[in-house]
Coordinates of C-alpha atoms in Angstrom, one line a residue:
Chain U
M216 CA 114.0 24.6 57.8
K217 CA 111.1 22.2 57.4
K218 CA 109.6 24.2 54.5
D219 CA 113.0 24.1 52.9
K220 CA 113.1 20.4 53.1
L221 CA 109.7 20.1 51.5
I222 CA 110.7 22.3 48.7
A223 CA 113.8 20.2 48.1
V224 CA 111.7 17.1 47.8
L225 CA 109.2 18.7 45.5
L226 CA 112.0 20.2 43.4
A227 CA 113.4 16.7 43.3
A228 CA 110.2 15.3 41.9
T229 CA 110.0 17.9 39.2
A230 CA 113.7 18.3 38.5
L231 CA 113.9 14.6 37.7
T232 CA 111.5 14.9 34.9
T233 CA 111.9 18.4 33.4
L234 CA 115.3 20.0 33.9
S235 CA 117.3 17.4 32.0
V236 CA 115.4 18.0 28.7
Q237 CA 116.2 21.8 28.5
P238 CA 119.5 22.3 26.7
V239 CA 119.7 26.1 27.3
L240 CA 119.3 25.6 31.0
A241 CA 121.9 22.8 30.8
Q242 CA 124.5 25.1 29.3
A243 CA 123.9 27.8 31.9
Q244 CA 124.1 25.1 34.6
E245 CA 127.4 23.9 33.2
D246 CA 128.9 27.4 33.6
S247 CA 127.6 27.9 37.0
Q248 CA 128.8 24.4 37.9
K249 CA 132.4 25.4 37.0
Q250 CA 132.1 28.5 39.2
I251 CA 130.8 26.3 42.0
E252 CA 133.7 24.0 41.6
R253 CA 136.0 27.0 42.0
Y254 CA 134.2 28.1 45.1
R255 CA 134.6 24.6 46.5
E256 CA 138.3 24.7 45.7
L257 CA 138.7 28.0 47.5
L258 CA 137.1 26.5 50.6
A259 CA 139.1 23.3 50.7
D260 CA 142.1 24.7 52.6
G261 CA 140.7 25.7 56.0
N262 CA 138.1 23.2 56.8
P263 CA 136.6 23.9 60.2
A264 CA 136.2 20.2 60.6
E265 CA 139.8 20.3 61.8
L266 CA 138.7 22.0 64.9
V267 CA 136.3 19.1 65.7
E268 CA 139.0 16.6 64.7
A269 CA 141.3 18.1 67.3
R270 CA 138.7 17.9 70.0
G271 CA 138.0 14.3 69.0
E272 CA 141.6 13.4 69.3
T273 CA 141.6 14.7 72.9
L274 CA 138.5 12.8 73.7
W275 CA 139.8 9.6 72.2
K276 CA 142.9 9.7 74.4
Q277 CA 141.1 10.9 77.5
K278 CA 140.1 8.5 80.3
R279 CA 136.3 8.7 80.5
G280 CA 133.2 6.8 81.6
P281 CA 132.5 4.6 84.6
K282 CA 135.5 2.5 83.9
N283 CA 137.8 5.5 83.6
A284 CA 139.5 4.2 80.4
S285 CA 140.5 5.8 77.1
L286 CA 139.5 4.5 73.7
E287 CA 143.1 3.8 72.8
A288 CA 142.7 0.0 73.1
C289 CA 139.7 0.0 70.8
D290 CA 139.9 -2.5 67.9
L291 CA 138.3 -0.7 64.9
G292 CA 139.1 -3.5 62.6
L293 CA 142.8 -3.3 62.0
G294 CA 143.8 -4.5 65.5
A295 CA 143.5 -3.0 69.1
G296 CA 144.8 0.5 69.2
K297 CA 145.1 1.0 65.5
V298 CA 143.3 4.0 64.2
A299 CA 145.2 4.8 60.9
G300 CA 143.4 3.7 57.8
V301 CA 140.4 2.0 59.5
N302 CA 137.7 4.0 57.6
A303 CA 139.0 2.5 54.4
V304 CA 138.1 -1.0 55.5
L305 CA 134.8 -0.4 57.3
P306 CA 132.1 -1.6 57.5
R307 CA 133.6 -5.1 58.2
Y308 CA 132.8 -8.3 60.1
F309 CA 133.9 -8.4 63.8
P310 CA 134.1 -11.9 65.3
D311 CA 133.6 -10.5 68.9
V312 CA 130.1 -9.5 68.0
D313 CA 129.6 -11.9 65.1
R314 CA 128.3 -9.2 62.8
V315 CA 129.2 -6.4 60.4
M316 CA 129.7 -3.0 62.0
D317 CA 130.4 0.4 60.5
L318 CA 132.7 2.9 62.1
E319 CA 130.2 4.7 64.1
S320 CA 128.7 1.5 65.5
R321 CA 132.2 0.3 66.4
I322 CA 133.2 3.4 68.2
I323 CA 130.1 3.2 70.3
Y324 CA 130.7 -0.5 70.9
C325 CA 134.2 0.5 72.3
E326 CA 132.7 3.2 74.5
I327 CA 130.4 0.7 76.0
T328 CA 132.9 -2.2 76.4
L329 CA 136.0 -0.2 77.3
Q330 CA 134.5 2.8 79.1
G331 CA 131.3 1.4 80.6
F332 CA 128.9 3.9 78.9
T333 CA 125.4 2.6 78.1
M334 CA 123.9 2.2 74.6
D335 CA 121.0 4.5 75.7
E336 CA 123.1 7.4 76.7
L337 CA 125.4 7.2 73.7
T338 CA 122.6 6.9 71.1
K339 CA 120.0 9.3 72.6
R340 CA 121.4 12.3 70.8
P341 CA 124.3 11.4 68.5
H342 CA 124.1 14.5 66.3
S343 CA 124.2 18.1 67.2
L344 CA 121.0 19.8 66.1
N345 CA 121.7 23.4 65.3
P346 CA 124.8 25.5 64.5
S347 CA 125.0 27.3 67.8
E348 CA 125.3 24.0 69.6
R349 CA 128.6 22.3 70.3
Q350 CA 129.2 19.2 68.2
T351 CA 128.5 16.0 70.1
D352 CA 131.3 13.8 71.5
H353 CA 130.1 11.2 69.0
E354 CA 130.7 13.5 66.1
A355 CA 134.1 14.6 67.4
L356 CA 135.3 11.0 67.9
T357 CA 134.1 9.9 64.5
V358 CA 135.7 12.8 62.7
Y359 CA 139.0 12.3 64.5
V360 CA 139.1 8.6 63.6
V361 CA 138.1 9.2 60.0
G362 CA 140.7 11.9 59.6
Q363 CA 143.3 9.3 60.5
S364 CA 142.4 7.5 57.3
R365 CA 143.3 10.3 54.9
G366 CA 145.1 8.9 51.9
A367 CA 144.1 5.3 52.6
K368 CA 142.7 3.3 49.7
V369 CA 139.1 2.1 50.2
N370 CA 139.1 -1.7 50.2
L371 CA 136.3 -3.4 52.1
S372 CA 136.6 -7.0 52.8
Q373 CA 133.9 -9.2 51.2
S374 CA 135.4 -12.5 52.2
H375 CA 133.2 -13.3 55.2
P376 CA 129.7 -14.5 54.3
K377 CA 128.2 -11.9 56.6
E378 CA 130.1 -9.2 54.8
R379 CA 128.7 -10.5 51.5
E380 CA 125.2 -10.6 52.9
S381 CA 125.5 -7.1 54.2
Y382 CA 126.4 -5.9 50.7
L383 CA 123.6 -7.8 49.0
R384 CA 121.0 -6.5 51.5
G385 CA 122.4 -3.0 51.0
E386 CA 122.1 -3.3 47.2
K387 CA 118.5 -4.5 47.5
M388 CA 117.7 -1.5 49.8
F389 CA 119.4 0.9 47.4
F390 CA 117.0 -0.1 44.6
F391 CA 113.9 -0.6 46.8
K392 CA 111.2 1.9 46.0
G393 CA 109.1 3.3 48.8
G394 CA 107.5 6.3 50.3
P395 CA 104.8 8.6 48.9
Y396 CA 106.9 9.3 45.7
D397 CA 107.9 5.8 45.2
F398 CA 111.6 6.8 45.3
A399 CA 114.5 4.5 45.8
C400 CA 118.1 5.7 46.6
A401 CA 118.7 4.7 43.0
T402 CA 116.0 7.2 41.8
C403 CA 118.2 10.0 42.8
H404 CA 121.6 8.3 42.9
G405 CA 121.4 5.8 40.0
V406 CA 121.3 8.2 37.1
D407 CA 124.0 10.3 35.4
G408 CA 124.1 14.1 35.8
Q409 CA 121.2 14.1 38.2
R410 CA 120.9 17.3 40.1
I411 CA 118.7 19.0 42.7
R412 CA 119.1 22.7 42.9
L413 CA 122.9 22.9 42.2
Q414 CA 123.7 19.7 44.0
D415 CA 125.2 17.0 41.8
L416 CA 123.9 13.7 43.0
P417 CA 126.4 10.9 42.8
N418 CA 125.5 8.0 40.7
F419 CA 126.7 5.0 42.7
Q420 CA 126.8 2.8 39.5
K421 CA 129.8 4.8 38.4
A422 CA 133.1 4.0 40.3
D423 CA 134.3 7.6 40.4
N424 CA 131.0 9.0 41.7
A425 CA 130.8 6.3 44.3
Q426 CA 134.4 6.8 45.3
R427 CA 133.9 10.5 45.8
A428 CA 130.8 10.1 47.8
F429 CA 132.2 7.4 50.1
T430 CA 135.6 9.1 50.6
T431 CA 134.4 12.5 51.5
W432 CA 132.1 11.7 54.5
P433 CA 131.9 12.8 57.2
A434 CA 131.9 16.3 56.0
Y435 CA 131.7 19.9 57.3
R436 CA 128.4 21.2 56.0
V437 CA 128.7 24.9 55.4
S438 CA 125.0 25.3 55.4
Q439 CA 124.8 23.8 58.9
G440 CA 128.0 25.1 60.3
A441 CA 128.7 21.6 61.5
V442 CA 130.4 18.3 60.8
R443 CA 128.0 15.6 59.7
T444 CA 128.7 11.9 59.8
M445 CA 127.8 9.2 57.3
Q446 CA 125.0 7.9 59.6
W447 CA 123.6 11.4 59.5
R448 CA 123.9 11.6 55.7
L449 CA 121.8 8.4 55.4
L450 CA 119.3 9.7 58.0
D451 CA 118.8 12.8 55.9
C452 CA 118.5 10.9 52.6
F453 CA 115.8 8.7 54.2
R454 CA 114.0 11.9 54.9
Q455 CA 114.5 13.1 51.3
Q456 CA 113.0 9.8 50.2
R457 CA 110.1 10.3 52.7
M458 CA 110.8 6.9 54.2
P459 CA 110.2 6.1 57.8
E460 CA 112.9 7.6 60.0
M461 CA 116.1 5.6 59.8
V462 CA 117.2 4.2 63.1
F463 CA 120.7 5.3 64.1
L464 CA 123.2 2.4 63.7
S465 CA 120.4 0.1 62.4
P466 CA 121.4 -2.9 60.3
A467 CA 119.8 -1.1 57.3
S468 CA 122.2 1.8 57.7
I469 CA 125.2 -0.4 58.1
D470 CA 124.2 -2.5 55.0
L471 CA 123.8 0.7 52.9
I472 CA 127.2 1.9 54.0
T473 CA 128.7 -1.5 53.1
Y474 CA 127.1 -1.3 49.7
M475 CA 128.4 2.2 49.1
G476 CA 131.9 1.3 50.4
V477 CA 132.2 -1.7 48.1
K478 CA 131.0 0.5 45.2
G479 CA 133.6 3.1 46.2
K480 CA 136.5 0.5 46.1
D481 CA 140.0 2.0 45.4
G482 CA 138.8 5.6 46.2
I483 CA 141.3 7.5 48.3
M484 CA 140.0 8.6 51.7
D485 CA 139.8 12.4 51.9
A486 CA 137.5 13.0 54.9
P487 CA 136.4 15.0 56.7
A488 CA 135.7 17.0 53.6
I489 CA 133.9 20.4 53.3
K490 CA 130.6 20.6 51.5
R491 CA 128.1 23.3 50.8
Chain T
M52 CA 148.3 15.5 55.7
E53 CA 151.0 17.2 57.7
K54 CA 150.8 17.0 61.4
L55 CA 150.0 20.3 63.0
R56 CA 151.9 21.1 66.1
R57 CA 149.9 22.9 68.6
L58 CA 150.5 24.1 72.0
T59 CA 148.0 25.7 74.2
I60 CA 148.6 28.6 76.6
K61 CA 146.1 28.6 79.4
A62 CA 144.6 32.0 78.8
G63 CA 141.2 31.6 80.4
S64 CA 139.5 34.9 80.8
S65 CA 141.6 36.1 83.6
F66 CA 142.7 39.7 83.1
A67 CA 145.8 39.0 85.3
V68 CA 147.1 36.5 82.9
I69 CA 146.6 38.9 80.0
A70 CA 148.2 41.8 81.9
A71 CA 151.1 39.6 82.8
A72 CA 151.5 38.5 79.2
I73 CA 151.5 42.1 78.0
S74 CA 154.1 43.1 80.6
A75 CA 156.2 40.1 79.7
G76 CA 156.1 41.2 76.1
V77 CA 154.2 38.2 74.9
L78 CA 151.4 40.4 73.6
P79 CA 151.7 43.9 72.4
A80 CA 149.5 46.4 74.3
S81 CA 148.1 47.6 71.0
A82 CA 146.6 44.1 70.6
F83 CA 143.6 45.3 72.6
A84 CA 142.8 48.5 70.7
E85 CA 139.1 49.4 70.8
W86 CA 136.8 47.6 68.4
N87 CA 135.6 50.2 66.0
K88 CA 131.8 50.0 66.7
A89 CA 130.9 52.9 64.5
A90 CA 132.6 51.4 61.5
F91 CA 130.9 48.0 62.1
D92 CA 127.5 49.6 62.5
A93 CA 127.8 51.7 59.3
K94 CA 125.4 50.9 56.5
N95 CA 127.5 51.9 53.5
M96 CA 131.1 52.4 52.4
N97 CA 131.1 56.2 52.9
D98 CA 130.0 55.8 56.5
V99 CA 132.5 53.1 57.1
L100 CA 135.3 55.3 55.8
K101 CA 134.1 58.2 57.9
A102 CA 134.1 56.0 61.0
M103 CA 137.7 54.9 60.2
G104 CA 138.7 58.5 60.0
G105 CA 139.1 58.7 56.2
G106 CA 137.5 60.6 53.4
A107 CA 136.5 59.2 50.0
A108 CA 138.3 56.1 48.6
E109 CA 140.0 56.2 45.2
K110 CA 139.5 53.3 42.8
S111 CA 142.7 51.3 42.4
G112 CA 143.9 48.6 40.1
D113 CA 146.6 47.7 42.5
I114 CA 144.2 45.9 44.8
A115 CA 143.3 42.3 43.8
I116 CA 140.3 40.5 45.2
T117 CA 140.4 36.7 45.0
A118 CA 136.9 35.3 45.5
P119 CA 134.5 33.1 43.6
D120 CA 132.2 34.7 41.0
I121 CA 129.4 32.5 42.4
A122 CA 129.2 31.3 46.0
E123 CA 127.2 28.1 46.6
N124 CA 126.4 29.2 50.1
G125 CA 126.4 32.8 51.3
A126 CA 127.2 31.7 54.8
V127 CA 130.8 31.1 53.8
V128 CA 132.3 33.2 51.0
P129 CA 136.1 33.0 50.8
I130 CA 137.7 36.4 50.1
A131 CA 141.3 37.2 49.9
V132 CA 142.7 40.7 49.2
A133 CA 146.2 41.5 48.0
S134 CA 147.5 45.1 47.8
K135 CA 150.4 46.3 45.7
L136 CA 150.1 49.8 47.0
A137 CA 153.2 51.1 48.8
N138 CA 152.9 51.4 52.5
T139 CA 149.7 49.5 52.9
Q140 CA 148.6 50.0 56.5
S141 CA 145.2 48.2 56.6
I142 CA 142.8 46.2 54.5
A143 CA 139.0 46.1 55.1
I144 CA 136.4 43.9 53.5
L145 CA 133.0 45.3 52.9
V146 CA 129.8 43.6 51.7
E147 CA 127.6 46.3 50.2
K148 CA 124.2 44.6 50.7
N149 CA 124.7 43.2 54.1
P150 CA 122.8 44.9 57.0
S151 CA 126.1 46.4 58.0
S152 CA 128.8 46.8 55.3
L153 CA 132.0 46.2 57.1
A154 CA 132.9 42.5 57.7
A155 CA 136.5 42.6 58.8
Q156 CA 139.4 44.9 59.0
F157 CA 143.1 43.9 59.2
D158 CA 146.0 46.2 60.3
I159 CA 149.1 45.3 58.5
P160 CA 152.3 46.2 60.5
P161 CA 155.6 46.6 58.6
G162 CA 157.0 43.2 57.7
T163 CA 153.6 41.6 57.2
E164 CA 152.5 41.0 53.6
P165 CA 149.7 43.2 52.4
N166 CA 147.7 40.1 51.6
V167 CA 145.0 38.7 53.9
G168 CA 142.1 36.3 53.5
T169 CA 139.0 35.3 55.5
R170 CA 135.5 34.1 54.9
V171 CA 132.4 36.2 55.2
K172 CA 128.6 35.9 55.2
M173 CA 126.6 37.4 52.4
G174 CA 122.8 37.6 52.7
Q175 CA 122.4 38.0 48.9
S176 CA 124.4 38.6 45.7
S177 CA 126.3 41.9 46.2
N178 CA 129.3 43.9 45.5
V179 CA 132.2 43.3 47.7
H180 CA 134.7 46.1 48.3
A181 CA 138.3 45.8 49.4
V182 CA 139.3 49.1 51.1
V183 CA 143.0 49.6 51.5
K184 CA 144.6 52.3 53.5
A185 CA 148.1 53.1 52.1
G186 CA 150.3 56.0 52.9
G187 CA 147.5 57.6 54.9
K188 CA 145.0 57.5 51.9
Y189 CA 142.1 55.2 51.1
Y190 CA 141.8 53.1 47.9
V191 CA 139.1 50.6 46.9
A192 CA 138.6 47.7 44.5
T193 CA 135.2 46.0 43.9
K194 CA 134.0 42.6 42.8
E195 CA 130.5 41.3 42.4
I196 CA 129.7 38.0 43.9
K197 CA 126.6 36.0 43.2
V198 CA 125.1 33.9 46.0
T199 CA 122.9 30.9 45.3
L200 CA 121.9 30.5 48.9
G201 CA 121.7 33.4 51.3
G202 CA 123.9 33.3 54.3
C203 CA 121.8 35.0 57.0
G204 CA 119.2 33.3 59.1
G205 CA 119.1 29.6 58.1
Chain P
M123 CA 135.7 27.7 77.5
A124 CA 136.1 27.9 73.8
D125 CA 137.7 25.1 71.8
P126 CA 141.4 25.5 70.8
M127 CA 142.3 27.2 67.5
R128 CA 144.2 25.3 64.8
I129 CA 147.1 27.3 63.7
R130 CA 149.4 26.4 60.8
A131 CA 152.6 28.4 60.2
Q132 CA 154.8 27.3 57.3
L133 CA 157.9 28.9 56.0
K134 CA 157.9 29.3 52.2
G135 CA 161.0 31.0 51.0
D136 CA 161.4 34.0 53.3
V137 CA 157.8 34.3 54.1
T138 CA 155.9 32.6 56.9
E139 CA 152.4 31.7 55.8
V140 CA 149.9 31.5 58.6
R141 CA 146.4 30.0 58.6
V142 CA 144.2 30.2 61.6
L143 CA 141.0 28.3 62.2
M144 CA 138.9 29.5 65.2
A145 CA 136.0 27.8 66.8
H146 CA 133.2 30.4 67.3
V147 CA 129.5 30.5 66.4
M148 CA 129.7 34.1 65.1
E149 CA 126.1 34.8 65.7
T150 CA 124.9 37.7 63.6
G151 CA 122.2 39.2 65.7
Q152 CA 119.8 38.8 62.7
R153 CA 118.8 35.3 63.3
K154 CA 115.6 34.2 65.1
D155 CA 115.5 31.0 67.2
S156 CA 112.6 28.5 66.9
A157 CA 110.5 30.5 69.4
G158 CA 110.9 33.6 67.2
N159 CA 113.2 35.5 69.5
V160 CA 116.2 37.3 68.0
V161 CA 119.4 35.6 68.9
P162 CA 121.7 38.3 70.1
A163 CA 124.9 39.1 68.2
F164 CA 127.9 37.1 69.6
H165 CA 131.1 37.1 67.7
I166 CA 134.8 37.4 67.8
Q167 CA 135.8 41.1 67.8
E168 CA 139.5 41.2 67.8
V169 CA 142.3 38.9 66.7
T170 CA 146.0 39.5 67.3
A171 CA 149.0 37.5 66.1
T172 CA 152.5 37.9 67.2
W173 CA 155.8 36.3 66.2
N174 CA 158.6 36.3 68.8
G175 CA 156.6 38.9 70.7
K176 CA 156.3 41.3 67.7
S177 CA 152.8 42.0 66.3
V178 CA 152.4 40.6 62.9
L179 CA 148.7 41.2 62.5
T180 CA 145.7 42.6 64.3
A181 CA 142.2 42.2 63.0
Q182 CA 138.7 43.4 63.9
F183 CA 135.8 41.2 63.0
G184 CA 132.1 42.0 62.7
P185 CA 129.3 39.6 62.8
A186 CA 129.6 39.0 59.0
V187 CA 132.7 36.9 59.4
S188 CA 131.6 33.3 58.9
Q189 CA 131.0 30.9 61.6
N190 CA 134.2 29.1 62.7
P191 CA 136.4 31.9 61.2
V192 CA 139.4 31.2 59.0
M193 CA 142.1 33.8 58.6
N194 CA 145.2 33.7 56.3
F195 CA 148.1 36.1 56.4
S196 CA 151.9 36.0 55.9
F197 CA 154.9 37.9 57.2
K198 CA 158.6 38.1 56.6
G199 CA 161.3 37.2 59.0
G200 CA 160.1 34.0 60.6
A201 CA 162.4 31.0 61.0
K202 CA 161.6 27.3 61.5
G203 CA 161.0 26.6 65.2
D204 CA 159.8 30.2 66.0
K205 CA 156.5 30.6 67.7
V206 CA 153.4 32.3 66.3
V207 CA 150.9 33.2 69.0
V208 CA 147.3 34.1 68.1
S209 CA 144.6 35.5 70.5
W210 CA 141.0 36.4 70.1
T211 CA 138.5 38.2 72.2
D212 CA 134.7 38.0 71.6
T213 CA 131.8 40.3 72.4
K214 CA 131.3 38.6 75.8
G215 CA 134.9 39.2 76.7
D216 CA 135.9 35.5 76.4
K217 CA 139.4 35.1 75.2
R218 CA 141.4 32.3 73.7
T219 CA 145.2 32.1 73.0
D220 CA 147.0 29.4 71.2
E221 CA 150.3 29.0 69.5
A222 CA 152.1 27.1 66.7
V223 CA 155.6 26.5 65.8
I224 CA 156.8 27.5 62.3
S225 CA 157.5 24.5 60.2

């Protein structure tokens, strides 16, 4: 696993400079890319994420925690109790906490305020670690809520100053170079046709790329046999970038999601998706 | 997306419940036929066929395999098999280069379409065989599938 | 106990198309854990599907069926409102039965 990661990073470093200038390889890659597209299409119907979604729905409606309450009264940004469509407007500003929150932060906020759980217990181990492990409650809840936004058009509010600031900080971070390779998110995600192994890397400067990336997370990762959330996605890209570990639910993570969400405006939510 | 209606029967692992279900006609007794260990342990198609009680399989153009030419991830390779052979009784999916060849076998009772699909693991690029039993005889169709990332282990 | 299955049963013309998603790790018996020990095989072995009490499919799975198995099949004769019941048994003898209404 670790070695694999290292190879991915090293490949990244070389792929960026060499692969794109070899036309023969490019043609072969185009053909295989078509085949991969077909593979993905064949997988689309029958996404195991639905199993996690179903569990998340049960959890959402179940009375849990010290306060023995369900999450049904949770305000995710479209009013208390409203779940449909929320992922298309998050992250957004919440007056009750006077800051911008992404979906995962808000769900945890509701588990704390409505159900009486503590931040520590909820954030100690938000992601399941290996395929033989059951998905965490956090993953199940997130996937359930996101699934209720299928078909909704992405439209993050940018009217509150804190929403605007979050976007601008996210943009700055996206282009900030750091780590041993001096990579920014934009190094891998700001160029057209960038690819590592067979993975197309979305270029967030292009609306359709940004839309696809934003609207398909969380996703069932075939390679991991598990659903992964957007917070996990960022955590993993921080690792790819060899940056210090991203803190779960940190302001940096929320700002980056805000940035990607604004860039993905008008995309149609289609998560949880299924990815390699 | 359409809303899936789902009810859950409390099955647990209590034999009594299952036995009651069988006697009440909810589940056919044949539902619990022995898992064919010998077939699933077999290392090649001939041995799988032997373990199923068959002889050699004849190549057939009446069996269609729907699967990608390239699978991005060998852990999940979608494979569907459709048979046009009269009296199709069962369909088996074999991956030649897996440690054991047989991945899955489906019994097709009358009234059920001779057309099934599932997803299998492939450790490496390999031929995939669809073995169909029809009218008591065995037939086979083969397709090569390339895998860019092996599906065993990690 | 295992998580519920997701079963979709849809009438298309005179054929009922069924898609089943099962929650199961489908351990191959080939994988080693982080301590280097082989993780024993653990997988669904048998799946049965009935419609109005009549068998419409039985399947045997080996460890090479993917994690969280998906199964598609279709049969003739179903009507909207009929029930399709699916059960599986794994190598530890655990069982799971769920049902769906044909829509």
